[in-house]
C-alpha cells in the first residue's frame, strides 16, 4: 500500500538496484503523503512505483516551495516556515496558487507588506491557519483605510499619501 511504501522508504531506498519496481496494492490512492525530507532523499525509490505517483509534501520552507512544487510528481505542498521567510517569498508563494495546501507560520511575528502586496497576494494569505498571519500594512492610501480596518489579520496600518488626500479623508482616518 502507499502507506507501507512511505513508512519503509528508507529501507526500500537502501536496497537500491535490488528493487526494480514497486506495485501499490491500493492503486486508487490519489497522492502519497511525504515530508520534505522524504521527498528530498527518497525519490530514487519513488521513481520505481509502477504507474508513477503523485505526492503531497509537508514541511516545505518558503524558499524551497517553488522548486518542490515544480516537480511533476508533486500535487500540493504544505509550507512551514518563519514569518520573515514567508514574507520574503510571498509573491513566489502566490504564484503557486492551488499547489499550496496550507501555510503554517512557525513564529508569531507580524508580516510587513505593502497595500499592493496585500491585494496581489490575497489568495496565498488565505492559506494560513490559526488566525495568522498578523499583518502590518504599509503604503496605504488614505482613502483605503476604512476598507482595511475591518480585516482581522491587519494589526497595524501605515498611511502614506499626500497631505491633500489625508486631509480629504481625515474623518475616515479618525
CSV table of C-alpha atoms in Angstrom, one decimal:
chain,number,residue,atom,x,y,z
A,1,UNK,CA,0.0,0.0,0.0
A,2,UNK,CA,1.0,3.6,-0.3
A,3,UNK,CA,1.2,3.9,3.5
A,4,UNK,CA,3.6,0.9,3.6
A,5,UNK,CA,5.8,2.3,0.9
A,6,UNK,CA,6.1,5.6,2.7
A,7,UNK,CA,6.8,4.1,6.1
A,8,UNK,CA,9.5,1.9,4.6
A,9,UNK,CA,11.1,4.4,2.2
A,10,UNK,CA,14.5,4.4,3.9
A,11,UNK,CA,14.7,0.6,3.8
A,12,UNK,CA,13.5,0.4,0.2
A,13,UNK,CA,15.9,3.1,-0.9
A,14,UNK,CA,18.8,1.3,0.9
A,15,UNK,CA,18.1,-1.8,-1.3
A,16,UNK,CA,19.0,0.3,-4.3
A,17,UNK,CA,19.1,-1.7,-7.6
A,18,UNK,CA,17.8,-4.8,-5.9
A,19,UNK,CA,14.3,-3.3,-6.2
A,20,UNK,CA,13.4,-3.0,-9.8
A,21,UNK,CA,9.8,-1.9,-9.3
A,22,UNK,CA,7.1,-1.4,-6.7
A,23,UNK,CA,3.4,-2.0,-7.4
A,24,UNK,CA,0.9,-0.5,-4.9
A,25,UNK,CA,-1.9,-2.6,-3.7
A,26,UNK,CA,-4.1,0.4,-3.3
A,27,UNK,CA,-3.7,2.0,-6.7
A,28,UNK,CA,-6.8,4.2,-6.1
A,29,UNK,CA,-4.7,6.3,-3.7
A,30,UNK,CA,-4.5,9.8,-5.3
A,31,UNK,CA,-1.4,11.0,-3.6
A,32,UNK,CA,1.4,9.8,-1.3
A,33,UNK,CA,1.9,12.0,1.8
A,34,UNK,CA,5.6,12.8,2.2
A,35,UNK,CA,7.6,15.1,4.4
A,36,UNK,CA,10.0,17.4,2.8
A,37,UNK,CA,13.0,15.3,3.9
A,38,UNK,CA,11.4,12.1,2.5
A,39,UNK,CA,10.8,13.9,-0.8
A,40,UNK,CA,14.4,15.2,-1.0
A,41,UNK,CA,16.1,11.9,0.0
A,42,UNK,CA,13.8,9.1,-1.3
A,43,UNK,CA,13.0,10.0,-4.9
A,44,UNK,CA,15.1,7.1,-6.3
A,45,UNK,CA,12.7,4.5,-4.8
A,46,UNK,CA,9.6,6.5,-5.5
A,47,UNK,CA,10.5,6.6,-9.2
A,48,UNK,CA,10.2,2.7,-9.1
A,49,UNK,CA,6.4,2.9,-8.4
A,50,UNK,CA,4.6,1.3,-11.3
A,51,UNK,CA,2.4,3.8,-12.9
A,52,UNK,CA,4.1,6.7,-11.3
A,53,UNK,CA,2.9,8.6,-8.3
A,54,UNK,CA,1.6,11.9,-7.1
A,55,UNK,CA,2.7,13.3,-3.7
A,56,UNK,CA,1.6,15.9,-1.2
A,57,UNK,CA,4.7,17.3,0.5
A,58,UNK,CA,4.6,18.8,4.0
A,59,UNK,CA,7.2,20.8,6.0
A,60,UNK,CA,8.3,22.7,2.9
A,61,UNK,CA,10.1,26.0,3.5
A,62,UNK,CA,9.1,29.1,1.6
A,63,UNK,CA,12.5,29.1,-0.2
A,64,UNK,CA,12.0,25.5,-1.4
A,65,UNK,CA,8.3,25.8,-2.3
A,66,UNK,CA,8.7,26.7,-6.0
A,67,UNK,CA,11.4,24.1,-6.6
A,68,UNK,CA,9.4,21.3,-5.0
A,69,UNK,CA,6.1,22.3,-6.5
A,70,UNK,CA,7.7,22.3,-10.0
A,71,UNK,CA,8.3,18.6,-9.7
A,72,UNK,CA,5.7,16.9,-11.9
A,73,UNK,CA,5.1,14.3,-9.1
A,74,UNK,CA,4.1,16.9,-6.5
A,75,UNK,CA,0.4,17.8,-6.4
A,76,UNK,CA,0.5,20.1,-3.4
A,77,UNK,CA,2.9,21.5,-0.8
A,78,UNK,CA,2.3,22.5,2.8
A,79,UNK,CA,4.5,25.4,3.8
A,80,UNK,CA,6.1,25.6,7.3
A,81,UNK,CA,8.4,28.5,7.9
A,82,UNK,CA,9.0,31.7,9.9
A,83,UNK,CA,7.1,34.9,9.2
A,84,UNK,CA,10.3,36.6,7.9
A,85,UNK,CA,10.9,33.8,5.3
A,86,UNK,CA,7.3,33.7,4.2
A,87,UNK,CA,7.2,37.5,3.9
A,88,UNK,CA,10.4,37.4,1.7
A,89,UNK,CA,8.8,34.8,-0.7
A,90,UNK,CA,5.2,36.0,-0.5
A,91,UNK,CA,5.0,36.8,-4.3
A,92,UNK,CA,6.5,33.5,-5.2
A,93,UNK,CA,4.1,31.6,-3.0
A,94,UNK,CA,1.1,33.5,-4.5
A,95,UNK,CA,2.3,32.2,-8.0
A,96,UNK,CA,1.9,28.6,-6.8
A,97,UNK,CA,-1.8,29.1,-6.3
A,98,UNK,CA,-3.7,25.9,-5.7
A,99,UNK,CA,-0.5,23.9,-5.3
A,100,UNK,CA,-0.2,25.3,-1.7
A,101,UNK,CA,-2.5,23.3,0.5
A,102,UNK,CA,-1.7,25.5,3.6
A,103,UNK,CA,0.8,27.6,5.4
A,104,UNK,CA,1.9,27.1,9.0
A,105,UNK,CA,3.9,30.1,10.4
A,106,UNK,CA,6.4,28.9,13.0
A,107,UNK,CA,6.5,32.1,14.9
A,108,UNK,CA,4.2,34.9,15.9
A,109,UNK,CA,6.0,37.8,14.0
A,110,UNK,CA,3.8,40.0,12.0
A,111,UNK,CA,4.4,40.2,8.3
A,112,UNK,CA,5.1,43.7,7.0
A,113,UNK,CA,3.7,44.1,3.5
A,114,UNK,CA,2.5,46.9,1.3
A,115,UNK,CA,-1.1,47.6,0.4
A,116,UNK,CA,-0.3,46.5,-3.1
A,117,UNK,CA,1.1,43.2,-1.9
A,118,UNK,CA,-2.0,42.7,0.3
A,119,UNK,CA,-4.2,43.0,-2.8
A,120,UNK,CA,-1.9,41.0,-5.1
A,121,UNK,CA,-1.3,38.1,-2.6
A,122,UNK,CA,-4.8,37.8,-1.2
A,123,UNK,CA,-5.0,34.1,-2.3
A,124,UNK,CA,-1.9,32.9,-0.5
A,125,UNK,CA,-2.8,34.9,2.6
A,126,UNK,CA,-6.0,32.8,3.0
A,127,UNK,CA,-3.9,29.6,3.2
A,128,UNK,CA,-2.6,30.5,6.7
A,129,UNK,CA,-4.1,28.6,9.7
A,130,UNK,CA,-4.8,29.6,13.3
A,131,UNK,CA,-5.8,33.2,12.5
A,132,UNK,CA,-2.4,34.0,11.1
A,133,UNK,CA,-0.7,36.0,9.7
A,134,UNK,CA,-0.8,39.2,11.6
A,135,UNK,CA,-0.2,41.9,9.1
A,136,UNK,CA,1.4,45.3,9.2
A,137,UNK,CA,0.3,47.0,6.0
A,138,UNK,CA,2.3,50.0,4.7
A,139,UNK,CA,1.8,52.4,1.8
A,140,UNK,CA,-1.9,52.6,2.5
A,141,UNK,CA,-3.7,55.3,0.6
A,142,UNK,CA,-5.8,57.5,3.0
A,143,UNK,CA,-9.0,56.6,1.0
A,144,UNK,CA,-8.4,52.9,1.6
A,145,UNK,CA,-8.0,52.9,5.3
A,146,UNK,CA,-11.7,52.2,6.1
A,147,UNK,CA,-11.7,49.1,4.0
A,148,UNK,CA,-8.7,47.6,5.8
A,149,UNK,CA,-9.7,48.4,9.4
A,150,UNK,CA,-12.2,45.6,9.3
A,151,UNK,CA,-9.7,43.0,8.2
A,152,UNK,CA,-9.0,40.8,11.3
A,153,UNK,CA,-5.5,39.9,10.1
A,154,UNK,CA,-4.4,43.6,9.9
A,155,UNK,CA,-2.8,44.6,13.2
A,156,UNK,CA,-1.4,48.0,12.1
A,157,UNK,CA,-1.6,50.3,9.1
A,158,UNK,CA,0.9,52.9,7.9
A,159,UNK,CA,-0.8,55.6,5.8
A,160,UNK,CA,1.4,57.0,3.1
A,161,UNK,CA,-0.4,59.6,1.0
A,162,UNK,CA,-0.3,63.3,0.0
A,163,UNK,CA,-1.3,65.9,2.5
A,164,UNK,CA,-4.3,66.8,0.3
A,165,UNK,CA,-5.6,63.1,0.3
A,166,UNK,CA,-5.0,62.8,4.1
A,167,UNK,CA,-6.9,66.0,4.7
A,168,UNK,CA,-9.7,64.9,2.4
A,169,UNK,CA,-10.1,61.6,4.3
A,170,UNK,CA,-9.4,62.9,7.8
A,171,UNK,CA,-12.9,61.9,9.1
A,172,UNK,CA,-12.5,58.4,7.9
A,173,UNK,CA,-9.0,58.1,9.3
A,174,UNK,CA,-10.2,59.2,12.7
